[in-house]
Amino acid sequence: MTAEPSLTAFERLVALVTRVRAGEGRTVALFGSHVFLILFAYYIFRSVREGLLLESGSAARGSYATAVIAAVLLVLVPVYAAVRRRYDGARLVNAIIAFFIGTLVCFWVAARAGADVGFAFYVWVGIFNVMMIAQFWALAADSFNVKTGQRLFPAIMLAAQLGALCGAQFTEALARVIGTNNLLLVGIVLLILTASFTGLMHANVPEGSRAIERGGEREPHRPFGGFQVIAASRYLALIALMIVLINWISSTGDFIHRDFVKRHFEAVAAASVAPAATRDLITAYMANFFFWMIVLQLVIQVFVVGRLFRRLGVATTLLIPGVLSLVGYALVGFLPLLSVIRMVRMGEQSVEYSLTNTLRQALFLPTTRAETYEGKTAIETFFWRFGDLVQAGVVFAGTTYLAMDARAFAFLNAALAAFWIAVAFAIGRHYRELAARNLTNAAPQLTRAIPHAECCPGEPFEHMLPRDLFIDHDPGDVLTLTAQRHDGSPLPDWLRFDARRHRFHGNAVGFDEPEILVLVVATDHDGVSVSGTFVIRRRIAAV
């Protein structure tokens, strides 16, 4: 691959988030559009389910639905495995989309007929969320090689977050205009559009960015589907355990936050001179909380995630969310204030929806197809919901029998976060081993001597390096170029280096040296580099 690609305008925009190679912009756009539409539709369904559920029953039914979702997934995971043996890749994803479109049509017809579909639709949305997202990222992991996935997943995840934001705003703006039931029709249209991207995005991954073929070994029949795949892999079992811990900690954090919010605003309402409804105060507070959480989440996704992946790698970055949770909940335990839990939850959820989610998807880049589809689906569906069940049981036991308050639950979360860090460390070790089997790490190469240049003092100067001057044969890798003097000192003030265009340029005012020895360094994603030198000689203008 050449080190100096000619990037399109869109690829230059993506480069603000992460490294990108020429030709990958179309792929990012297709994958990004697909997941944007999924999250757009999900946030429509998420709002609709609340309206359908609360119109005909109490809020407690939502808690009961969580247990039903986990039970349904126990049956659905093996059924999914049987479907995957007949379909694979893009065909599998579109088969899942077709299933959800068909059931959604049934919900729309039943709701139009006046049937009470609130509870059933709540369960459906819970399954749609985990199943559709898992399928998308399984296809992405199956489409990209390890280094490409590490680079592009942060940009694709940003599209998912923008889809969620737009879906929520769309529903708020049009719910009263077109009605709750008709929002289901909008969701059907969105899913049809989503299916139209599936084959295109998988087929348009550039050759150097594609996943390495992992062999065509015959897969055994697995009656229990993804559960058996996880049981056979220590790596997947650790990921499943981490997912349970993440959701357990996050759900408990929600409980702690709600407890502080409720007590605080009940006191504010009681002490207010003018009558104030606790409900209205809490609604305003939560709206402000979610707004700033989303802002912080987008900032982290745009400016932090890709850089952490590049500088620390997936395995080391995997430790960061657990460390933040450990420090945050220990702080809440020692300083039980609403301002503290607000800060901790805002930071934790922002990191969870940006960094942690991107990490979870990258962990499946070096796995087999069965692990990528069946194992990942079981982990992201059943084990995610199982974390909800564990948390609900612990909160019930803690508040009912152990007299635990929010502070005690904060210390419990800190202990769980410490366990999470240990599990993440073990996962990182396995990830490095698996990644090493799925990629090479050949050093970049200098293909020829760098041409020398001449410059006349006081005149404009330009020197272009050949496009194929540096190459790297590792699939999915990208080279970063830097330039300095040969002794390590910076280039003179008048001389600039445009790394994207491989262009040295400037106005040689103050060029009074006989010559400048310039060192050009090309560094790959793993920090391996090669360098070359050339000379800029001073030329005296003819009189």
Coordinates of C-alpha atoms in Angstrom, one line a residue:
M1 CA 0.0 0.0 0.0
T2 CA 1.3 3.5 -0.6
A3 CA 2.0 5.7 2.3
E4 CA 0.6 8.9 0.8
P5 CA -3.0 8.3 -0.3
S6 CA -5.0 11.0 -2.1
L7 CA -7.9 11.5 0.3
T8 CA -11.3 12.7 -0.7
A9 CA -13.0 15.5 1.1
F10 CA -15.1 13.0 3.2
E11 CA -12.0 11.0 4.0
R12 CA -10.3 14.2 5.3
L13 CA -13.3 14.7 7.5
V14 CA -13.0 11.2 8.8
A15 CA -9.3 11.8 9.4
L16 CA -10.3 14.3 12.2
V17 CA -11.6 11.3 14.2
T18 CA -9.2 8.5 13.2
R19 CA -6.6 7.5 10.6
V20 CA -8.1 6.6 7.2
R21 CA -6.6 5.3 3.9
A22 CA -7.7 6.4 0.4
G23 CA -10.7 4.3 -0.7
E24 CA -12.0 3.7 2.8
G25 CA -14.2 6.7 2.8
R26 CA -17.0 5.0 0.9
T27 CA -16.8 2.0 3.3
V28 CA -17.1 4.2 6.3
A29 CA -20.0 6.1 4.8
L30 CA -21.9 2.8 4.0
F31 CA -21.2 1.2 7.4
G32 CA -21.9 4.5 9.1
S33 CA -25.2 5.0 7.2
H34 CA -26.3 1.5 8.2
V35 CA -25.7 1.9 11.9
F36 CA -27.0 5.4 11.8
L37 CA -30.4 4.1 10.6
I38 CA -30.4 1.3 13.1
L39 CA -30.0 3.7 16.0
F40 CA -32.3 6.2 14.5
A41 CA -35.0 3.5 14.4
Y42 CA -34.2 2.2 17.8
Y43 CA -34.7 5.6 19.5
I44 CA -38.1 5.9 17.8
F45 CA -39.0 2.5 19.1
R46 CA -37.6 3.2 22.5
S47 CA -39.9 6.3 22.8
V48 CA -42.9 4.4 21.4
R49 CA -42.6 1.6 23.8
E50 CA -42.9 3.9 26.8
G51 CA -46.1 5.4 25.4
L52 CA -47.6 2.0 24.6
L53 CA -46.6 0.6 27.9
L54 CA -47.6 3.4 30.3
E55 CA -50.9 4.1 28.5
S56 CA -52.3 0.8 29.6
G57 CA -50.3 -0.2 32.7
S58 CA -48.0 0.7 35.4
A59 CA -44.3 1.6 35.2
A60 CA -43.4 -1.6 37.1
R61 CA -44.3 -3.7 33.9
G62 CA -41.0 -2.4 32.4
S63 CA -39.1 -4.1 35.2
Y64 CA -40.9 -7.4 34.7
A65 CA -40.2 -7.2 30.9
T66 CA -36.5 -7.4 31.6
A67 CA -36.8 -10.9 33.0
V68 CA -39.0 -11.9 30.0
I69 CA -36.4 -10.5 27.6
A70 CA -33.7 -12.7 29.2
A71 CA -36.0 -15.7 29.0
V72 CA -36.8 -15.2 25.4
L73 CA -33.1 -14.8 24.5
L74 CA -32.4 -18.1 26.1
V75 CA -34.5 -19.7 23.4
L76 CA -33.6 -17.2 20.6
V77 CA -29.8 -17.7 20.8
P78 CA -29.9 -21.4 19.8
V79 CA -32.5 -20.6 17.1
Y80 CA -30.2 -17.8 15.7
A81 CA -27.3 -20.3 15.6
A82 CA -29.5 -22.6 13.4
V83 CA -30.2 -19.7 11.1
R84 CA -26.6 -18.7 10.8
R85 CA -25.7 -22.2 9.6
R86 CA -27.9 -21.5 6.5
Y87 CA -27.1 -17.8 6.0
D88 CA -23.9 -15.9 6.7
G89 CA -22.4 -12.4 6.5
A90 CA -24.7 -9.8 4.8
R91 CA -27.4 -12.4 4.0
L92 CA -27.6 -13.3 7.7
V93 CA -28.0 -9.6 8.7
N94 CA -30.7 -9.0 6.2
A95 CA -32.5 -12.1 7.3
I96 CA -32.6 -10.7 10.9
I97 CA -33.8 -7.3 9.5
A98 CA -36.6 -9.1 7.6
F99 CA -37.7 -10.8 10.8
F100 CA -37.9 -7.5 12.7
I101 CA -39.8 -5.8 9.8
G102 CA -42.3 -8.6 9.7
T103 CA -43.0 -8.5 13.4
L104 CA -43.1 -4.7 13.4
V105 CA -45.9 -4.8 10.8
C106 CA -47.8 -7.2 13.1
F107 CA -47.5 -4.7 16.0
W108 CA -48.7 -1.8 13.8
V109 CA -51.7 -3.7 12.7
A110 CA -52.6 -4.8 16.3
A111 CA -52.1 -1.3 17.7
R112 CA -54.3 0.1 15.0
A113 CA -57.0 -2.4 15.9
G114 CA -56.8 -1.2 19.5
A115 CA -55.1 -4.2 21.0
D116 CA -52.9 -3.8 24.1
V117 CA -49.4 -4.4 22.7
G118 CA -47.5 -2.4 25.3
F119 CA -45.8 -5.2 27.2
A120 CA -45.1 -7.4 24.1
F121 CA -43.6 -4.4 22.3
Y122 CA -41.4 -3.5 25.3
V123 CA -40.0 -7.0 25.1
W124 CA -39.6 -6.7 21.3
V125 CA -37.7 -3.4 21.6
G126 CA -35.3 -4.9 24.2
I127 CA -34.5 -7.8 21.8
F128 CA -34.3 -5.5 18.7
N129 CA -31.7 -3.3 20.5
V130 CA -29.3 -6.0 21.5
M131 CA -29.8 -8.3 18.4
M132 CA -29.6 -5.6 15.7
I133 CA -26.5 -3.9 17.2
A134 CA -24.8 -7.2 17.7
Q135 CA -25.4 -8.3 14.1
F136 CA -24.1 -5.0 12.7
W137 CA -20.8 -5.2 14.6
A138 CA -20.4 -8.9 13.9
L139 CA -20.6 -8.1 10.2
A140 CA -18.1 -5.2 10.7
A141 CA -15.7 -7.4 12.6
D142 CA -16.1 -10.1 9.8
S143 CA -15.4 -7.5 7.1
F144 CA -12.3 -5.7 8.3
N145 CA -8.9 -6.9 9.2
V146 CA -7.6 -6.2 12.7
K147 CA -5.7 -3.0 12.0
T148 CA -8.4 -1.6 9.8
G149 CA -11.1 -2.3 12.4
Q150 CA -9.0 -0.6 15.1
R151 CA -8.7 2.5 12.9
L152 CA -12.3 2.8 11.5
F153 CA -14.5 1.6 14.4
P154 CA -14.2 4.9 16.2
A155 CA -15.6 6.8 13.2
I156 CA -18.4 4.2 12.6
M157 CA -19.3 4.4 16.3
L158 CA -19.7 8.2 15.9
A159 CA -22.3 7.6 13.2
A160 CA -24.2 5.3 15.6
Q161 CA -24.3 8.1 18.3
L162 CA -25.5 10.7 15.8
G163 CA -28.2 8.3 14.7
A164 CA -29.4 7.9 18.3
L165 CA -29.4 11.7 18.8
C166 CA -31.3 12.3 15.6
G167 CA -33.8 9.5 16.3
A168 CA -34.6 11.0 19.7
Q169 CA -35.1 14.5 18.3
F170 CA -37.2 13.3 15.4
T171 CA -39.5 11.4 17.7
E172 CA -39.9 14.4 20.0
A173 CA -40.7 16.7 17.1
L174 CA -43.2 14.4 15.3
A175 CA -44.8 12.2 17.9
R176 CA -47.9 14.5 18.2
V177 CA -48.0 15.3 14.5
I178 CA -48.2 11.8 13.1
G179 CA -49.1 9.8 16.2
T180 CA -47.4 7.0 18.1
N181 CA -48.8 4.2 16.0
N182 CA -47.6 5.8 12.7
L183 CA -44.1 6.1 14.1
L184 CA -43.9 2.3 13.7
L185 CA -44.4 2.8 10.0
V186 CA -41.5 5.2 10.0
G187 CA -39.4 2.5 11.7
I188 CA -40.4 0.0 9.0
V189 CA -39.2 2.4 6.3
L190 CA -35.9 2.9 8.1
L191 CA -35.3 -0.8 8.4
I192 CA -36.0 -1.3 4.7
L193 CA -33.4 1.4 4.0
T194 CA -31.0 -0.3 6.4
A195 CA -31.3 -3.6 4.5
S196 CA -30.4 -1.8 1.3
F197 CA -26.9 -0.9 2.7
T198 CA -26.0 -4.3 4.0
G199 CA -24.7 -6.0 0.8
L200 CA -23.1 -2.8 -0.5
M201 CA -21.1 -2.1 2.7
H202 CA -19.7 -5.6 2.9
A203 CA -18.8 -5.7 -0.8
N204 CA -17.1 -2.3 -0.9
V205 CA -14.4 -2.8 1.7
P206 CA -11.1 -2.1 -0.1
E207 CA -8.8 -5.1 -0.7
G208 CA -6.1 -4.0 1.7
S209 CA -8.7 -3.4 4.4
R210 CA -10.6 -6.7 4.2
A211 CA -10.6 -9.3 6.9
I212 CA -8.0 -12.1 6.4
E213 CA -9.6 -15.4 5.4
R214 CA -9.7 -17.6 8.4
G215 CA -10.1 -20.9 6.7
G216 CA -13.1 -23.0 5.7
E217 CA -13.2 -25.5 8.6
R218 CA -16.3 -27.5 9.0
E219 CA -18.4 -26.2 12.0
P220 CA -19.9 -28.8 14.3
H221 CA -23.6 -28.8 15.1
R222 CA -24.3 -26.9 18.3
P223 CA -27.7 -27.4 19.9
F224 CA -27.2 -24.5 22.2
G225 CA -25.6 -22.2 19.7
G226 CA -23.6 -19.3 21.0
F227 CA -23.7 -20.6 24.5
Q228 CA -21.6 -23.6 23.4
V229 CA -19.2 -21.3 21.5
I230 CA -18.6 -19.2 24.6
A231 CA -18.2 -22.3 26.8
A232 CA -15.4 -23.5 24.5
S233 CA -13.5 -20.3 24.5
R234 CA -11.8 -18.8 27.6
Y235 CA -11.5 -15.5 25.7
L236 CA -15.3 -15.3 25.0
A237 CA -16.1 -16.4 28.5
L238 CA -14.1 -13.5 30.0
I239 CA -15.8 -11.1 27.6
A240 CA -19.2 -12.4 28.7
L241 CA -18.2 -11.9 32.3
M242 CA -17.0 -8.4 31.6
I243 CA -20.3 -7.5 29.9
V244 CA -22.3 -8.7 33.0
L245 CA -20.1 -6.6 35.2
I246 CA -20.4 -3.5 33.0
N247 CA -24.2 -3.6 32.9
W248 CA -24.4 -4.5 36.6
I249 CA -22.2 -1.5 37.6
S250 CA -24.0 0.8 35.2
S251 CA -27.5 -0.2 36.2
T252 CA -26.5 0.1 39.9
G253 CA -25.1 3.6 39.1
D254 CA -28.5 4.5 37.7
F255 CA -30.1 3.4 40.9
I256 CA -27.6 5.4 43.0
H257 CA -28.1 8.5 40.9
R258 CA -31.9 8.3 41.0
D259 CA -31.8 7.9 44.8
F260 CA -29.7 11.1 45.2
V261 CA -31.9 13.0 42.7
K262 CA -35.2 11.9 44.3
R263 CA -34.1 12.9 47.9
H264 CA -32.5 16.2 46.7
F265 CA -35.5 17.5 44.8
E266 CA -38.1 16.3 47.3
A267 CA -36.2 18.5 49.8
V268 CA -36.0 21.4 47.3
A269 CA -39.7 21.2 46.6
A270 CA -40.6 21.1 50.3
A271 CA -38.4 24.1 51.1
S272 CA -39.5 26.2 48.1
V273 CA -41.6 29.3 48.8
A274 CA -43.4 29.0 45.5
P275 CA -45.1 25.6 45.0
A276 CA -42.9 23.3 42.8
A277 CA -43.7 19.8 41.6
T278 CA -40.9 17.3 42.4
R279 CA -41.7 15.6 39.1
D280 CA -41.1 18.8 37.1
L281 CA -37.9 19.5 38.9
I282 CA -36.5 16.0 38.3
T283 CA -37.6 16.1 34.6
A284 CA -35.7 19.4 34.1
Y285 CA -32.7 18.1 35.9
M286 CA -32.5 14.9 33.9
A287 CA -33.0 16.7 30.6
N288 CA -30.0 18.9 31.5
F289 CA -28.0 15.8 32.6
F290 CA -28.7 13.9 29.3
F291 CA -27.8 16.9 27.2
W292 CA -24.4 17.4 28.7
M293 CA -23.8 13.6 28.8
I294 CA -24.4 13.4 25.0
V295 CA -22.1 16.4 24.4
L296 CA -19.3 14.9 26.5
Q297 CA -19.9 11.5 24.8
L298 CA -19.5 13.0 21.3
V299 CA -16.4 14.9 22.3
I300 CA -14.8 11.7 23.6
Q301 CA -15.8 9.8 20.5
V302 CA -14.4 12.5 18.1
F303 CA -11.2 13.5 19.9
V304 CA -10.2 10.7 22.3
V305 CA -11.2 7.2 21.2
G306 CA -9.2 7.0 18.0
R307 CA -6.1 8.5 19.6
L308 CA -6.2 6.1 22.5
F309 CA -6.5 3.1 20.1
R310 CA -3.5 4.5 18.2
R311 CA -1.3 5.3 21.1
L312 CA -2.2 2.6 23.7
G313 CA -3.8 -0.2 21.6
V314 CA -7.0 -2.0 22.3
A315 CA -5.7 -4.2 25.1
T316 CA -4.3 -1.4 27.2
T317 CA -7.2 1.0 26.5
L318 CA -9.6 -1.7 27.8
L319 CA -8.4 -1.0 31.3
I320 CA -9.4 2.7 31.3
P321 CA -13.2 2.4 31.8
G322 CA -12.8 0.1 34.8
V323 CA -10.2 2.4 36.4
L324 CA -12.5 5.4 35.9
S325 CA -15.5 3.5 37.5
L326 CA -13.3 2.4 40.5
V327 CA -12.1 5.9 41.2
G328 CA -15.5 7.5 40.6
Y329 CA -17.6 5.2 42.9
A330 CA -15.0 5.3 45.6
L331 CA -15.3 9.1 45.4
V332 CA -19.1 8.8 45.7
G333 CA -18.7 6.5 48.7
F334 CA -16.5 9.0 50.6
L335 CA -18.3 12.2 49.3
P336 CA -22.0 11.2 49.0
L337 CA -23.2 14.4 47.3
L338 CA -25.5 14.8 44.3
S339 CA -22.9 17.0 42.5
V340 CA -20.4 14.1 42.9
I341 CA -22.7 11.3 41.6
R342 CA -23.8 13.6 38.8
M343 CA -20.2 14.1 37.7
V344 CA -19.4 10.4 38.1
R345 CA -22.4 9.1 36.2
M346 CA -22.0 11.7 33.4
G347 CA -18.4 10.7 32.9
E348 CA -19.1 7.0 33.3
Q349 CA -22.0 6.9 30.8
S350 CA -20.2 9.1 28.3
V351 CA -17.2 6.8 28.4
E352 CA -19.5 3.7 28.2
Y353 CA -21.4 4.9 25.1
S354 CA -18.2 6.0 23.3
L355 CA -15.0 4.3 24.4
T356 CA -16.3 1.1 26.1
N357 CA -18.8 0.4 23.2
T358 CA -16.0 0.8 20.6
L359 CA -13.7 -1.4 22.6
R360 CA -16.4 -4.1 22.9
Q361 CA -16.7 -4.3 19.1
A362 CA -12.9 -4.3 18.5
L363 CA -12.5 -7.3 20.7
F364 CA -14.1 -9.5 18.1
L365 CA -11.8 -8.5 15.2
P366 CA -9.4 -11.5 15.7
T367 CA -12.1 -14.1 16.4
T368 CA -13.4 -16.9 14.2
R369 CA -16.7 -16.5 12.3
A370 CA -18.6 -18.7 14.7
E371 CA -17.2 -16.6 17.6
T372 CA -17.9 -13.4 15.8
Y373 CA -21.6 -14.1 15.0
E374 CA -22.9 -16.8 17.4
G375 CA -20.6 -16.0 20.4
K376 CA -20.9 -12.3 20.1
T377 CA -24.7 -12.4 19.6
A378 CA -25.1 -14.5 22.8
I379 CA -22.8 -12.1 24.7
E380 CA -24.4 -8.9 23.5
T381 CA -28.0 -10.2 24.0
F382 CA -28.4 -12.7 26.8
F383 CA -25.4 -11.8 29.0
W384 CA -26.1 -8.1 28.6
R385 CA -29.6 -8.6 29.9
F386 CA -28.4 -11.1 32.5
G387 CA -26.4 -8.1 34.0
D388 CA -29.7 -6.3 34.4
L389 CA -31.2 -9.3 36.3
V390 CA -28.2 -9.6 38.6
Q391 CA -28.4 -5.9 39.4
A392 CA -32.1 -6.0 40.1
G393 CA -31.7 -8.9 42.4
V394 CA -28.8 -7.4 44.3
V395 CA -30.6 -4.0 44.7
F396 CA -33.7 -5.8 45.9
A397 CA -31.8 -7.9 48.4
G398 CA -29.7 -5.0 49.5
T399 CA -32.5 -2.6 50.2
T400 CA -35.0 -5.2 51.6
Y401 CA -32.8 -7.3 53.8
L402 CA -29.4 -5.6 54.3
A403 CA -30.5 -2.0 54.8
M404 CA -28.0 -0.8 52.2
D405 CA -28.1 2.9 51.3
A406 CA -26.8 4.6 48.1
R407 CA -23.4 5.0 49.7
A408 CA -23.1 1.3 50.4
F409 CA -24.0 0.5 46.8
A410 CA -21.3 3.0 45.6
F411 CA -18.7 1.0 47.5
L412 CA -20.1 -2.2 46.1
N413 CA -19.7 -0.7 42.6
A414 CA -16.1 0.3 43.4
A415 CA -15.4 -3.4 44.4
L416 CA -17.0 -4.6 41.2
A417 CA -15.0 -2.2 39.1
A418 CA -11.8 -3.6 40.7
F419 CA -12.9 -7.0 39.5
W420 CA -13.7 -5.6 36.1
I421 CA -10.1 -4.3 35.8
A422 CA -8.7 -7.7 36.6
V423 CA -11.0 -9.3 33.9
A424 CA -10.1 -6.6 31.4
F425 CA -6.4 -7.3 32.0
A426 CA -6.9 -11.0 31.3
I427 CA -9.0 -10.2 28.1
G428 CA -6.2 -7.9 26.9
R429 CA -3.6 -10.6 27.2
H430 CA -5.8 -13.0 25.2
Y431 CA -6.5 -10.3 22.6
R432 CA -2.8 -9.7 22.0
E433 CA -2.3 -13.4 21.4
L434 CA -5.2 -13.7 19.0
A435 CA -4.4 -10.5 17.2
A436 CA -0.8 -11.7 16.7
R437 CA -2.1 -14.8 14.9
N438 CA -4.3 -12.7 12.6
L439 CA -1.8 -10.0 11.5
T440 CA 1.8 -9.5 10.6
N441 CA 4.0 -6.6 11.7
A442 CA 6.4 -6.1 8.9
A443 CA 8.4 -2.9 9.1
P444 CA 7.7 -0.2 6.5
Q445 CA 10.1 0.0 3.6
L446 CA 11.9 2.9 1.8
T447 CA 11.6 2.0 -1.9
R448 CA 14.3 4.4 -3.2
A449 CA 16.7 7.2 -2.3
I450 CA 14.9 10.5 -1.6
P451 CA 15.7 13.0 -4.4
H452 CA 17.8 16.0 -3.3
A453 CA 16.6 19.6 -3.9
E454 CA 18.0 23.0 -4.4
C455 CA 16.6 26.3 -3.1
C456 CA 17.4 29.9 -3.9
P457 CA 17.4 32.2 -0.7
G458 CA 14.4 34.5 -0.7
E459 CA 12.4 32.6 -3.3
P460 CA 9.4 30.2 -3.0
F461 CA 10.4 26.6 -2.5
E462 CA 8.6 23.3 -3.2
H463 CA 9.8 19.7 -3.2
M464 CA 7.4 16.8 -3.7
L465 CA 8.3 13.3 -2.5
P466 CA 7.3 10.3 -4.7
R467 CA 3.9 8.7 -3.8
D468 CA 5.4 5.2 -3.5
L469 CA 8.5 6.4 -1.6
F470 CA 7.4 4.4 1.6
I471 CA 5.3 1.2 1.6
D472 CA 3.9 -1.1 4.2
H473 CA 2.7 -4.6 3.3
D474 CA 0.7 -5.2 6.5
P475 CA -3.0 -5.4 5.7
G476 CA -4.9 -2.4 6.8
D477 CA -1.9 -0.4 8.1
V478 CA -1.4 3.3 7.6
L479 CA 1.9 5.2 7.6
T480 CA 2.3 8.5 9.3
L481 CA 5.1 10.8 7.9
T482 CA 7.1 13.3 9.9
A483 CA 10.1 15.4 9.0
Q484 CA 12.9 17.1 10.9
R485 CA 16.6 17.9 10.6
H486 CA 18.9 14.9 10.6
D487 CA 20.2 15.8 14.1
G488 CA 16.7 15.7 15.5
S489 CA 16.1 19.4 15.7
P490 CA 13.0 21.0 14.0
L491 CA 13.0 22.2 10.4
P492 CA 13.9 25.8 9.9
D493 CA 11.1 28.3 10.4
W494 CA 10.8 29.0 6.7
L495 CA 10.3 25.3 5.7
R496 CA 7.0 23.5 6.1
F497 CA 6.2 19.8 5.5
D498 CA 2.7 18.8 4.5
A499 CA 2.6 15.1 5.5
R500 CA -0.7 14.3 3.7
R501 CA 0.6 15.5 0.3
H502 CA 4.3 14.6 0.9
R503 CA 5.1 18.2 0.1
F504 CA 7.9 20.4 1.4
H505 CA 7.3 24.1 0.8
G506 CA 8.0 27.6 2.0
N507 CA 9.6 30.9 1.2
A508 CA 13.3 30.6 1.8
V509 CA 13.8 33.9 3.7
G510 CA 16.7 33.5 6.0
F511 CA 18.2 30.5 4.3
D512 CA 21.8 31.2 4.8
E513 CA 23.2 27.7 5.4
P514 CA 25.1 25.9 2.6
E515 CA 22.7 22.9 2.9
I516 CA 20.1 21.4 5.2
L517 CA 20.1 17.6 5.8
V518 CA 16.4 16.5 6.2
L519 CA 15.2 13.3 7.8
V520 CA 11.8 11.9 6.8
V521 CA 10.3 9.2 9.0
A522 CA 7.4 6.8 8.1
T523 CA 5.8 5.1 11.1
D524 CA 3.1 2.4 11.0
H525 CA 0.2 1.8 13.4
D526 CA 2.3 -0.3 15.7
G527 CA 5.1 2.3 16.0
V528 CA 7.6 0.5 13.7
S529 CA 9.3 3.0 11.4
V530 CA 11.8 3.5 8.6
S531 CA 13.5 6.7 7.5
G532 CA 15.4 8.3 4.7
T533 CA 17.4 11.5 4.3
F534 CA 17.8 14.1 1.6
V535 CA 19.7 17.4 1.2
I536 CA 18.3 20.9 0.4
R537 CA 21.3 22.8 -1.1
R538 CA 21.4 26.6 -1.3
R539 CA 21.6 27.9 -4.9
I540 CA 22.9 31.3 -5.7
A541 CA 20.6 33.2 -8.1
A542 CA 22.2 34.1 -11.4
V543 CA 23.0 37.8 -11.8

